[in-house]
Amino acid sequence: MASINEEKSESMSRQFVSFGLGDNVYGLDILMTESIERMSNITRVPKASKYVLGVINVRGDIIPVISLRNRLGIGEAKYSEDSRIIITSFDGFRVGVLVDRVINVFTAPERDIQSGEAIFQNGLNEHVSGIINQESGHVLILDLARVLDLGGSA
Amino acid sequence: MDSNTYITLFIEEAKEHIQILNDNLLKLETANENNEPLNEVFRAAHTLKGMAGTLGFEKITNIAHAMENVLDDIRNHKMEITGPTIDILLECTDAMEALVQDILELGGEGPRDIKKLLSKLNQSGDSFTNNASSRLDPGVLKLDEYQSNIINAGIHQGLIPYWVEITLRPTCLLKAARAYIVFQTLEKFGEIIKTLPQVQDIEEERFEDTFGMLLLTQEEETAIRRRLDLISELQSIKIDKLPYGLEGEGNAGSTDLSEATDSIRESTTVKQRIPQDRTRIQTRSIRVDTEKLDNLMNLVSELITIKNTLVDITEESTDPSIKESMEYLARITNGLHDAVTKVRMVPIEMVFSRFPRVVRDLSKNTKKEIVLDIVGAETEIDRTIIDEIGDPLIHLLRNAVDHGIETPDQRIKVGKDPVGRIELKAHHDGNNVVIIVEDDGHGINLKKIVNKALQKGLISDESVDNLEVQDIINLMFHPGFSTAGSISNISGRGVGMDVVKTKVESMGGTIDVTTQEGMGSRFTIRLPLTLSIIQALLVEVVGEIYAIPLNSIQEILDISVFMIKKFESQETIQYNGRLLPLVRLDEVLDANTTRKQQAQNMKVVVVKKGDRQFALSIGNLIGQQDIVIKTLGKYLSSIKMISGATILGDGRVALILDINHLI
């Protein structure tokens, strides 16, 4: 991946949705996001993974919602006025991701994206595929496939 | 429409015509007297030829053309309808079906070799190659009085009437243009009195490769031929002098004339007949992409959801006009839903129609004589189910032929009709469709099943004695169970009855088997009418709302806690004189069981899981409702006990329980 990124880096850039979770700022490739929803009633689904909060109704579609806090081991799901559910769509899967707050949408050239492997020791953080150094701070790019535990890499 | 649209249309229609071929060829085999199947086959082959020709699918065109020739011979009593002929014609149908499939998958006809098939066909109808224009049907080339007069007058002046028949090369692209050149050439010699087909049809290319003209000229035949020979792309030129009597009012000559023109007439009349038939059938229906229907269904589902929401919101209102409007809205949405559901319904014939062919082939392979009786093919069922039910039914039919029906010898020995009978029946029963596959074979050999199950370690030696008939039959549905002693190419394809059962259950249906030694077996499949909206009981379990499909509920009971008897750790209740295990829904669902003090009374639903019953304790009963089933999506597909979800009136989501996977 890294070498390909470098080759194409001159012209390519990607867009991300950035959001806050605990003390960190994370980013999600905008191509994998469908919409951002406010909190609504979540219906619990029995026998689902611990980090699956349940399902919600998004304009007539039933969408599972996971708590990113639980998933990344930052603690239990927290609900506040700022809480948002980012509806992601990836490889036929549509899943809502509950985050503490959504910050903005930003564009970053490929060359500014540092591979996650370069920073974390041996897969220490399997959910982060890269890091971008923004003026306001660092943004951790989420590896959605890994976060959703779909196998493979996004 | 781009060419892709044409191809899609072609594929759809080709499939229909192939089905017609299949159906009617089978009818031909049994009913020689009746001409209707033969005509149907002819029409279908002819239409296929035309359609494929237009789109440049040569192989289909060639096969259809060769079929037509054979059929024509049959129609003209030049050939007998025999088993082998039908076999070859069916083979052709299969080949065309395969080619259509190729077109669907590869976008073209693919590298299939059809030469062998064609030569086979040619042998069977060996007379057809050079008799294409030598048939006789009196009264075809009827000349009207005016034309007869012209000819008579011409003959008086020493002119000769010729019947000129031109066959173009099949590869000829601009047939009308070629015909025009022929006209031009002939008109230099004299007058063209009549053409077959009519000039207009020729100009618009509404003819096969052959057309004919009645030419009145003083030239010799050889001179005409010499000129015509210069025109390219002509396959054959036939020039016959008409034995036209002077006294003839057109009738005298018609016999001879028509002999030469039958093949032309054939193609034109057939062409005319088809549009007539089609308009009669098709003016009242249109083809709609199922995707559009699905979309419509989704919108109606949305409408029902929002209607439920409105009902909830306006419930408290005392304004009579609101109440009235709401009732009206409810009526309309229900009506709309019914209408859309009906639109999505298609006769089960769509699946059934291919079975006579399947059974015929199977019976040939197994050397068994079998009649397939189809009853209730007009029964309508949801489109989505149609797509799914075919394979399970084929499997059951295969089983019936392979394991059920005995060989003719065996049947005679036990005093049965040597011809075995398989009945395939469908009918509506309330909100269900019932499909029955029944054979009059030797029934399921229960001992064999037990032995097999022992062999495979599905049951233990000790338990054998306790097995009831139903238990043994259920073993058949066990994954990996196949009763065929040796794997035959008919039923032993590694697909077991368990696949049938799984498939049926995945559609919310059930399958039951009854069998009687020596008398036969009956498989009964029950399916919901539609997969997208069901009746369900809404229940509340510790603050959460769940939907239980009504068709899995047998009874709702009010019981007192004192009626619960505990054996070891299993709670049970008495029901109809038997003990039923009691399952507490809140525990199964891991609900927040900080149980408030136990109420004295509780609500229990008796549900059926396969052939076992159990009692399910529910919290509060909310009521019965039509619910729109929505999938939970791929991400949660591993959770078997939830079959889907529905959106409640207030926008919240309620999960639908799958009783079969609850415990």
PDB file of C-alpha atoms in Angstrom, chain A residues 41 43-48 51-52 54-57 59-62 64 66 91-95 147-150, chain B residues 302 544-546 587-592 630-636 639 641-642 645-647 651-655:
ATOM      1  CA  ASN A  41     -34.415   5.018  19.571  1.00  0.00           C
ATOM      2  CA  THR A  43     -33.731  -1.356  19.561  1.00  0.00           C
ATOM      3  CA  ARG A  44     -31.516  -3.849  21.323  1.00  0.00           C
ATOM      4  CA  VAL A  45     -30.751  -7.033  19.406  1.00  0.00           C
ATOM      5  CA  PRO A  46     -30.318 -10.101  21.596  1.00  0.00           C
ATOM      6  CA  LYS A  47     -27.305 -12.393  21.058  1.00  0.00           C
ATOM      7  CA  ALA A  48     -25.435  -9.747  19.110  1.00  0.00           C
ATOM      8  CA  TYR A  51     -20.487  -3.568  20.938  1.00  0.00           C
ATOM      9  CA  VAL A  52     -23.627  -3.844  18.817  1.00  0.00           C
ATOM     10  CA  GLY A  54     -29.007  -2.571  18.336  1.00  0.00           C
ATOM     11  CA  VAL A  55     -30.856  -1.370  15.281  1.00  0.00           C
ATOM     12  CA  ILE A  56     -32.367   1.945  14.295  1.00  0.00           C
ATOM     13  CA  ASN A  57     -34.848   3.085  11.712  1.00  0.00           C
ATOM     14  CA  ARG A  59     -36.029   6.521   6.833  1.00  0.00           C
ATOM     15  CA  GLY A  60     -37.548   3.087   6.605  1.00  0.00           C
ATOM     16  CA  ASP A  61     -34.350   1.073   6.544  1.00  0.00           C
ATOM     17  CA  ILE A  62     -33.255  -0.994   9.494  1.00  0.00           C
ATOM     18  CA  PRO A  64     -27.479  -1.926  12.964  1.00  0.00           C
ATOM     19  CA  ILE A  66     -22.302  -0.222  16.939  1.00  0.00           C
ATOM     20  CA  ASP A  91     -19.096  -4.010   0.687  1.00  0.00           C
ATOM     21  CA  GLY A  92     -22.859  -4.393   0.979  1.00  0.00           C
ATOM     22  CA  PHE A  93     -22.837  -3.903   4.719  1.00  0.00           C
ATOM     23  CA  ARG A  94     -24.639  -0.883   6.122  1.00  0.00           C
ATOM     24  CA  VAL A  95     -23.776  -0.159   9.694  1.00  0.00           C
ATOM     25  CA  VAL A 147     -13.715  -2.199  13.025  1.00  0.00           C
ATOM     26  CA  LEU A 148     -16.763  -4.045  11.758  1.00  0.00           C
ATOM     27  CA  ASP A 149     -14.825  -7.293  11.937  1.00  0.00           C
ATOM     28  CA  LEU A 150     -15.589  -8.194   8.335  1.00  0.00           C
TER      29      LEU A 150
ATOM     30  CA  GLU B 302     -43.543   2.835   3.796  1.00  0.00           C
ATOM     31  CA  GLU B 544     -39.026  -4.304  24.503  1.00  0.00           C
ATOM     32  CA  ILE B 545     -41.469  -5.036  21.733  1.00  0.00           C
ATOM     33  CA  TYR B 546     -41.181  -8.180  19.650  1.00  0.00           C
ATOM     34  CA  GLU B 587     -34.498 -15.261  29.498  1.00  0.00           C
ATOM     35  CA  VAL B 588     -34.044 -16.451  25.939  1.00  0.00           C
ATOM     36  CA  LEU B 589     -33.700 -12.872  24.804  1.00  0.00           C
ATOM     37  CA  ASP B 590     -31.329 -11.957  27.646  1.00  0.00           C
ATOM     38  CA  ALA B 591     -33.704  -9.166  28.492  1.00  0.00           C
ATOM     39  CA  ASN B 592     -33.023  -6.984  31.473  1.00  0.00           C
ATOM     40  CA  LYS B 630     -37.526  -5.714   6.775  1.00  0.00           C
ATOM     41  CA  THR B 631     -34.229  -7.458   6.818  1.00  0.00           C
ATOM     42  CA  LEU B 632     -31.704  -6.813   9.555  1.00  0.00           C
ATOM     43  CA  GLY B 633     -29.034  -6.699   6.879  1.00  0.00           C
ATOM     44  CA  LYS B 634     -25.895  -8.676   6.270  1.00  0.00           C
ATOM     45  CA  TYR B 635     -24.147  -7.429   9.366  1.00  0.00           C
ATOM     46  CA  LEU B 636     -26.486  -9.169  11.805  1.00  0.00           C
ATOM     47  CA  ILE B 639     -28.403 -13.952  14.659  1.00  0.00           C
ATOM     48  CA  MET B 641     -33.461 -16.200  16.345  1.00  0.00           C
ATOM     49  CA  ILE B 642     -34.353 -12.870  14.765  1.00  0.00           C
ATOM     50  CA  ALA B 645     -37.568  -6.401  11.911  1.00  0.00           C
ATOM     51  CA  THR B 646     -40.496  -4.135  11.391  1.00  0.00           C
ATOM     52  CA  ILE B 647     -41.100  -0.477  11.980  1.00  0.00           C
ATOM     53  CA  GLY B 651     -41.022   4.802  14.167  1.00  0.00           C
ATOM     54  CA  ARG B 652     -39.373   2.436  16.595  1.00  0.00           C
ATOM     55  CA  VAL B 653     -38.040  -0.882  15.428  1.00  0.00           C
ATOM     56  CA  ALA B 654     -39.500  -4.171  16.648  1.00  0.00           C
ATOM     57  CA  LEU B 655     -37.658  -7.415  16.033  1.00  0.00           C
TER      58      LEU B 655
END
